mmCIF file of C-alpha atoms in Angstrom:
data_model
loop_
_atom_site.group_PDB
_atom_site.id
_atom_site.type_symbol
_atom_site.label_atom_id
_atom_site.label_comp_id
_atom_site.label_asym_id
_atom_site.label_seq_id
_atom_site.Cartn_x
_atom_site.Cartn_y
_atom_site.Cartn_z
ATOM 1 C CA UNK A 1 0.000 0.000 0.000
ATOM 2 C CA UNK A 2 1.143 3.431 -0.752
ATOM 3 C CA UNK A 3 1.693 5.801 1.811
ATOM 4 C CA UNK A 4 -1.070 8.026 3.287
ATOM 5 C CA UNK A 5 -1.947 10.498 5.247
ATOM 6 C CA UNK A 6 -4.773 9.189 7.885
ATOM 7 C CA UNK A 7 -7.213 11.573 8.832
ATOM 8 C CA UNK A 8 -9.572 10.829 11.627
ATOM 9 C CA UNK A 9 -11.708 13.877 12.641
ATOM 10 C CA UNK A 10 -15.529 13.565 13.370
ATOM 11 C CA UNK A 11 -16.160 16.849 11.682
ATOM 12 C CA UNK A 12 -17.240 16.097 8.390
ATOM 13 C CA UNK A 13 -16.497 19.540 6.791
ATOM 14 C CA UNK A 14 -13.005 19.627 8.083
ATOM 15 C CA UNK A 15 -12.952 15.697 7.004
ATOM 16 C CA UNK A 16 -13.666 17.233 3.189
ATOM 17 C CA UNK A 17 -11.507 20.629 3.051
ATOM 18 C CA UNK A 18 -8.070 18.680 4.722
ATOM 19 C CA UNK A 19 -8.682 15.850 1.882
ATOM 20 C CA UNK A 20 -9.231 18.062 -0.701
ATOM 21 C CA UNK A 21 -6.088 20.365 0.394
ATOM 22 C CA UNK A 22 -3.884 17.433 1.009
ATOM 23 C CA UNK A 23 -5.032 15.641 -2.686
ATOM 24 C CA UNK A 24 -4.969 18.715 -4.309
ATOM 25 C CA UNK A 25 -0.831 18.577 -2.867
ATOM 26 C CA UNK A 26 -0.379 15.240 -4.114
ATOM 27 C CA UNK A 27 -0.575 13.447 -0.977
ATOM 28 C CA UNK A 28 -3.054 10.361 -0.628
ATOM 29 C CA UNK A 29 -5.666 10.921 2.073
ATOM 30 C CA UNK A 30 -7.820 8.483 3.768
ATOM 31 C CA UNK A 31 -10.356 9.858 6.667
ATOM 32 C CA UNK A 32 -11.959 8.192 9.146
ATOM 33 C CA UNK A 33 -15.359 9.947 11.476
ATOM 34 C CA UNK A 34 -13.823 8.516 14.393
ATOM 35 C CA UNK A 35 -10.653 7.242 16.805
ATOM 36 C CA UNK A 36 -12.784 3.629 16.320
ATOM 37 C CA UNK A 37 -13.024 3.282 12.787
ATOM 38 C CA UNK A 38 -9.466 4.098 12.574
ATOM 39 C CA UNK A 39 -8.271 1.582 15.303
ATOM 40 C CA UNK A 40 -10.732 -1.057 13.292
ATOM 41 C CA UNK A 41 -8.576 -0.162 10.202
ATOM 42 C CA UNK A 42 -5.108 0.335 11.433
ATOM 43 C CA UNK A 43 -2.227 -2.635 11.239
ATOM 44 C CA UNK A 44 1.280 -2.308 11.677
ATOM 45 C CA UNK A 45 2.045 -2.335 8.135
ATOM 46 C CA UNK A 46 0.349 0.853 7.248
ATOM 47 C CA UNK A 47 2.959 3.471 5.907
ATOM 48 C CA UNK A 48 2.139 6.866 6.221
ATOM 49 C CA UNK A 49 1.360 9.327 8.951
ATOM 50 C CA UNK A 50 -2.129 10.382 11.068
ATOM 51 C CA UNK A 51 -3.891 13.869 11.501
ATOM 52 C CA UNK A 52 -5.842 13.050 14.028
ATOM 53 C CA UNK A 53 -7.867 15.952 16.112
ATOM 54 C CA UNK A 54 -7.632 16.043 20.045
ATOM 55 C CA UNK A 55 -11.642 16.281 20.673
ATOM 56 C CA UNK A 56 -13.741 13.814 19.538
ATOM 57 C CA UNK A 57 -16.708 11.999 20.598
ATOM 58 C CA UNK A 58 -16.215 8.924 22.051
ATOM 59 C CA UNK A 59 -12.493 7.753 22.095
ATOM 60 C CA UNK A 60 -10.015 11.246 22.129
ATOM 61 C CA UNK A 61 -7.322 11.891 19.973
ATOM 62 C CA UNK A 62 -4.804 11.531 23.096
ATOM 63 C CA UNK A 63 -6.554 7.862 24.037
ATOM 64 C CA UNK A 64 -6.368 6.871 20.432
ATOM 65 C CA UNK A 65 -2.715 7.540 20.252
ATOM 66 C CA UNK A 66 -2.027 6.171 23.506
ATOM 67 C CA UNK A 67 -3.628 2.803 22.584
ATOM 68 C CA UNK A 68 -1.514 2.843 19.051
ATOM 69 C CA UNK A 69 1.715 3.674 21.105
ATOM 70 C CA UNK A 70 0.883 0.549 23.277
ATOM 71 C CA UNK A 71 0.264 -1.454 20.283
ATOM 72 C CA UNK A 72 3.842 -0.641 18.674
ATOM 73 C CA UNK A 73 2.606 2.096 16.074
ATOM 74 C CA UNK A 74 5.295 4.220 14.528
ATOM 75 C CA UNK A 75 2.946 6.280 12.515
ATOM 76 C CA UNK A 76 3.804 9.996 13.208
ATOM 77 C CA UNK A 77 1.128 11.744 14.357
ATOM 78 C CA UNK A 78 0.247 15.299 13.907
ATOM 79 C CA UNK A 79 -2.811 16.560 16.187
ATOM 80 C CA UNK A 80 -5.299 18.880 15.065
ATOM 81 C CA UNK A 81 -6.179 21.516 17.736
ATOM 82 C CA UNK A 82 -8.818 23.931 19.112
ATOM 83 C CA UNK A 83 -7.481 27.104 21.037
ATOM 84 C CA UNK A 84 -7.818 25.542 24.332
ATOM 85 C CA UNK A 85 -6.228 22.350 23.831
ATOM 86 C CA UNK A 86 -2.618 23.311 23.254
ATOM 87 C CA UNK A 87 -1.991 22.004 27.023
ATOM 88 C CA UNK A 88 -3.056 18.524 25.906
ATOM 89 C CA UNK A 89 -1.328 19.047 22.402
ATOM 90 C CA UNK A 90 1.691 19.515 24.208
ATOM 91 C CA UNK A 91 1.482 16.763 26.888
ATOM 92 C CA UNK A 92 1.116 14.581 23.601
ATOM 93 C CA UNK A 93 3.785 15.783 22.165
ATOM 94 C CA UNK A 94 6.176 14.974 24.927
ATOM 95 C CA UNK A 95 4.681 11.524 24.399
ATOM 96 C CA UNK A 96 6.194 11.235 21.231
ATOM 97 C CA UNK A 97 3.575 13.176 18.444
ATOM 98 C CA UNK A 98 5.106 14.470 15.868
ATOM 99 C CA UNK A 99 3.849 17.885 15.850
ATOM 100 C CA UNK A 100 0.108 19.690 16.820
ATOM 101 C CA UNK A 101 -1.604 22.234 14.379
ATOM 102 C CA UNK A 102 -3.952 24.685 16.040
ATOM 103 C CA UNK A 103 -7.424 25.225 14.098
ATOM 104 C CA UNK A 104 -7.970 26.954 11.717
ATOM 105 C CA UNK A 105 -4.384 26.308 10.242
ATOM 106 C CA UNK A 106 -2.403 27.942 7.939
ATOM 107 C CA UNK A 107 -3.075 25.161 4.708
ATOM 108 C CA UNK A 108 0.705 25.227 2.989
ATOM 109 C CA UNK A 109 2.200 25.020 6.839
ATOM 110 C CA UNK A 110 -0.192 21.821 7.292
ATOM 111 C CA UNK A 111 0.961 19.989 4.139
ATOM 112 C CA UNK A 112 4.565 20.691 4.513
ATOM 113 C CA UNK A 113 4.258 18.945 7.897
ATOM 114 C CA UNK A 114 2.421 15.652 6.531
ATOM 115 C CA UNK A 115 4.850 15.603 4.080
ATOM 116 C CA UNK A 116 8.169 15.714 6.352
ATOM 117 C CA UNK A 117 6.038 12.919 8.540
ATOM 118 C CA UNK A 118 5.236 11.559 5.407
ATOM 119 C CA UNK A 119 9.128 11.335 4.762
ATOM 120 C CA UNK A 120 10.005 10.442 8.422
ATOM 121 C CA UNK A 121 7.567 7.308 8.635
ATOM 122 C CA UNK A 122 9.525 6.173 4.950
ATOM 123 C CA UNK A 123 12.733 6.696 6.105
ATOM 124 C CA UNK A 124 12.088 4.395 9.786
ATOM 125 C CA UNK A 125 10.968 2.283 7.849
ATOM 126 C CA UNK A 126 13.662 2.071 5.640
ATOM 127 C CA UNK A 127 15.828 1.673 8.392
ATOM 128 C CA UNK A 128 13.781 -1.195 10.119
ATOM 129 C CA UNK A 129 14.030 -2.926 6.998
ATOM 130 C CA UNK A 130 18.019 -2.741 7.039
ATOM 131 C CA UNK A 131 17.912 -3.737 10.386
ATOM 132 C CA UNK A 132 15.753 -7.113 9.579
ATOM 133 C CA UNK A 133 18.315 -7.634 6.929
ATOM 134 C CA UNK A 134 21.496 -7.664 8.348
ATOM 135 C CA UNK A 135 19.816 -9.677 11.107
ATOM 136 C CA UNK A 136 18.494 -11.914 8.270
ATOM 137 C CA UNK A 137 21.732 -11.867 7.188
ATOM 138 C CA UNK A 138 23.591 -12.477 10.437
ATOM 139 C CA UNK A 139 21.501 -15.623 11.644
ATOM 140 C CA UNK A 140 22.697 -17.606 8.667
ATOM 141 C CA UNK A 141 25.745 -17.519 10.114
ATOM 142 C CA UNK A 142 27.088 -20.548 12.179
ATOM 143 C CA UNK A 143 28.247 -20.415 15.839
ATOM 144 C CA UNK A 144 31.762 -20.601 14.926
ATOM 145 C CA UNK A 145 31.340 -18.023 12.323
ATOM 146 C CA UNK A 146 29.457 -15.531 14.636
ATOM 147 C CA UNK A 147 32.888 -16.034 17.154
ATOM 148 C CA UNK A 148 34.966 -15.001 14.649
ATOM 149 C CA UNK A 149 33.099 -12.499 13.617
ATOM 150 C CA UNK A 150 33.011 -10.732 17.292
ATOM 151 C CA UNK A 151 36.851 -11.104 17.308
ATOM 152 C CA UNK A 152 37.210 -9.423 13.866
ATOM 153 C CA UNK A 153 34.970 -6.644 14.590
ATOM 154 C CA UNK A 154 36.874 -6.173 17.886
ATOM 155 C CA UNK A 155 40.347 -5.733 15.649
ATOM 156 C CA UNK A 156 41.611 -8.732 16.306
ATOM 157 C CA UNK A 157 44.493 -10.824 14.600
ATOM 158 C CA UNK A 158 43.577 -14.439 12.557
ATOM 159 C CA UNK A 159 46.489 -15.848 14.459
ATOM 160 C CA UNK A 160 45.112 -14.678 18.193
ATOM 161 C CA UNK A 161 41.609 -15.730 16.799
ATOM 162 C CA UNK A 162 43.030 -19.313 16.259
ATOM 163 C CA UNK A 163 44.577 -19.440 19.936
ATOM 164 C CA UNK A 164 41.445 -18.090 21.801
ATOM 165 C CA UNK A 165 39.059 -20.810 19.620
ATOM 166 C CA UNK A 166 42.043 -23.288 19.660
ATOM 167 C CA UNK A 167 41.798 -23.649 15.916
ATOM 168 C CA UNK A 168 44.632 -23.354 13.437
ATOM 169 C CA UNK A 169 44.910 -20.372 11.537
ATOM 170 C CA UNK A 170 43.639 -21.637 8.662
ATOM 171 C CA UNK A 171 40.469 -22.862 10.087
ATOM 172 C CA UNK A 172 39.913 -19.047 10.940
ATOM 173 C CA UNK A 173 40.115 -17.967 7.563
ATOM 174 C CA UNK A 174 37.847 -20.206 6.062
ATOM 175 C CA UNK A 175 35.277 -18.822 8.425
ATOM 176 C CA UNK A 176 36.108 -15.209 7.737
ATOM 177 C CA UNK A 177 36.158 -15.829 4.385
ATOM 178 C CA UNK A 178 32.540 -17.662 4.823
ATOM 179 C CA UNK A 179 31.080 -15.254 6.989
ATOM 180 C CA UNK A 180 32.219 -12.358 4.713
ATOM 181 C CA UNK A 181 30.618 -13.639 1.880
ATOM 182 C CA UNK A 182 27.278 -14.711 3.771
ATOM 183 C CA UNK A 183 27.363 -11.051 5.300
ATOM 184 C CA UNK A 184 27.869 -9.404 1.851
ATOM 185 C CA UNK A 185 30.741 -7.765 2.773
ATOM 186 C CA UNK A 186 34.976 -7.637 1.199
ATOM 187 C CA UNK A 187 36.069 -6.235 4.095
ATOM 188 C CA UNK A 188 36.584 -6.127 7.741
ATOM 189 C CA UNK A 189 35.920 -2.078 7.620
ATOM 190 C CA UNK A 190 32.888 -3.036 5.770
ATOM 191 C CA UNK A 191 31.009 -5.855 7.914
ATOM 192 C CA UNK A 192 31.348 -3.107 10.720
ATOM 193 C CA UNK A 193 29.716 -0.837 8.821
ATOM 194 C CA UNK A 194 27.051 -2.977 7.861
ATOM 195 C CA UNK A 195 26.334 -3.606 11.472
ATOM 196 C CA UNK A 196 26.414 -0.034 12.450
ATOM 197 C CA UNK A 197 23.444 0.513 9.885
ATOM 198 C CA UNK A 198 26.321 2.919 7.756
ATOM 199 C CA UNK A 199 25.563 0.844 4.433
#
C-alpha cells in the first residue's frame, strides 16, 4: 500500500476541506469519522502518517494515540487543535507526536508537515528494513562463524583468533572468508559498517 496520510476527525467539513487540500498537494488521504473506525482499520504495516484531532466523541485523539503507542505504532502523528487544547497538544507531544496544528491552520504550513512525517515514517521504515536484513543476514551464520566475527569486529588478529578458539589459523580464515561472503561484505571495515546501519 502506498503511503497516506490518515485523517480521523468527526467533523465532516473539516474531514472534506483537509482531503481536498492534502489531494490537491499530491498526498493520498484516507479519513476516518472517528478514533474507532481508525483503530478497526489500522495494522502495523500501514505506511504513512495520522492527523488526528484532540476532541472527539467517544475515544479522544490523546486515548487513540495512547492505545496505538501501546500497540507498537510508529505512525507519526500530527494533532489537530482547538485554542484551548494546546496544554493537551503539548502533553502529547512529549509523548512522542510528531507535531500539533492549532485550528484553523495555515493550509501550505499543514501539508509541509504531513509531508516531512510523510518522509520520516519512509525513512524508519527504511531503516527497520536494514535492520531485519542484516539480522536476516547475520543468523545464517554458524556459531563458529558468529565467534569469529566478534573477534574481527573487535580488531583482532587471525592468528590470536586461532589461539582463543584453539583452531589453526587456517580454520579461521575459512570462516572469515565464509562469513564475509554470507554477510555481503569484502572487508573487515565493511562488515562493521554494515552492522552499524552505515551501508
Amino acid at each position: 500500500m502506498n503511503p497516506h496520510a490518515y485523517l480521523v476527525d468527526d467533523d465532516e467539513a473539516i474531514r472534506d476541506s483537509l482531503s481536498w487540500l492534502l489531494e490537491s498537494r499530491g498526498v493520498l488521504c484516507l479519513s476516518y469519522p472517528s478514533a474507532e473506525d481508525f483503530l478497526a482499520a489500522w495494522n502495523p504495516s500501514l505506511p504513512g502518517c495520522i492527523l488526528l484531532d484532540i476532541r472527539m466523541d467517544g475515544m479522544s485523539g490523546p486515548e487513540l494515540f495512547e492505545l496505538l503507542c501501546e500497540r507498537g505504532s510508529t505512525l507519526p502523528v500530527i494533532f489537530l487543535t482547538g485554542h484551548g487544547d494546546v496544554p493537551m497538544a503539548v502533553s502529547a507531544l512529549k509523548q512522542g507526536a510528531f507535531d500539533f496544528v492549532e485550528k484553523p491552520c495555515n493550509d501550505n504550513e499543514l501539508v509541509n508537515r504531513v509531508i516531512e512525517a510523510l518522509q520520516l515514517d519512509a525513512n524508519q521504515r527504511l531503516a527497520a528494513a536494514d535492520s531485519d536484513s542484516v539480522n536476516s543476514l547475520s543468523s545464517r551464520l554458524t556459531t563458529r562463524e558468529k565467534q569469529v566475527m566478534e573477534r574481527v569486529l573487535a580488531g583482532t588478529l587471525n592468528k590470536v583468533i586461532a589461539d582463543e578458539l584453539q583452531i589453526s589459523m587456517r580454520t579461521v580464515e575459512v570462516h572469515r572468508a565464509n562469513l564475509f561472503e554470507k554477510m555481503g561484505v569484502r572487508t573487515a571495515v565493511e562488515l562493521a559498517q554494515l552492522l552499524a546501519g552505515k551501508r
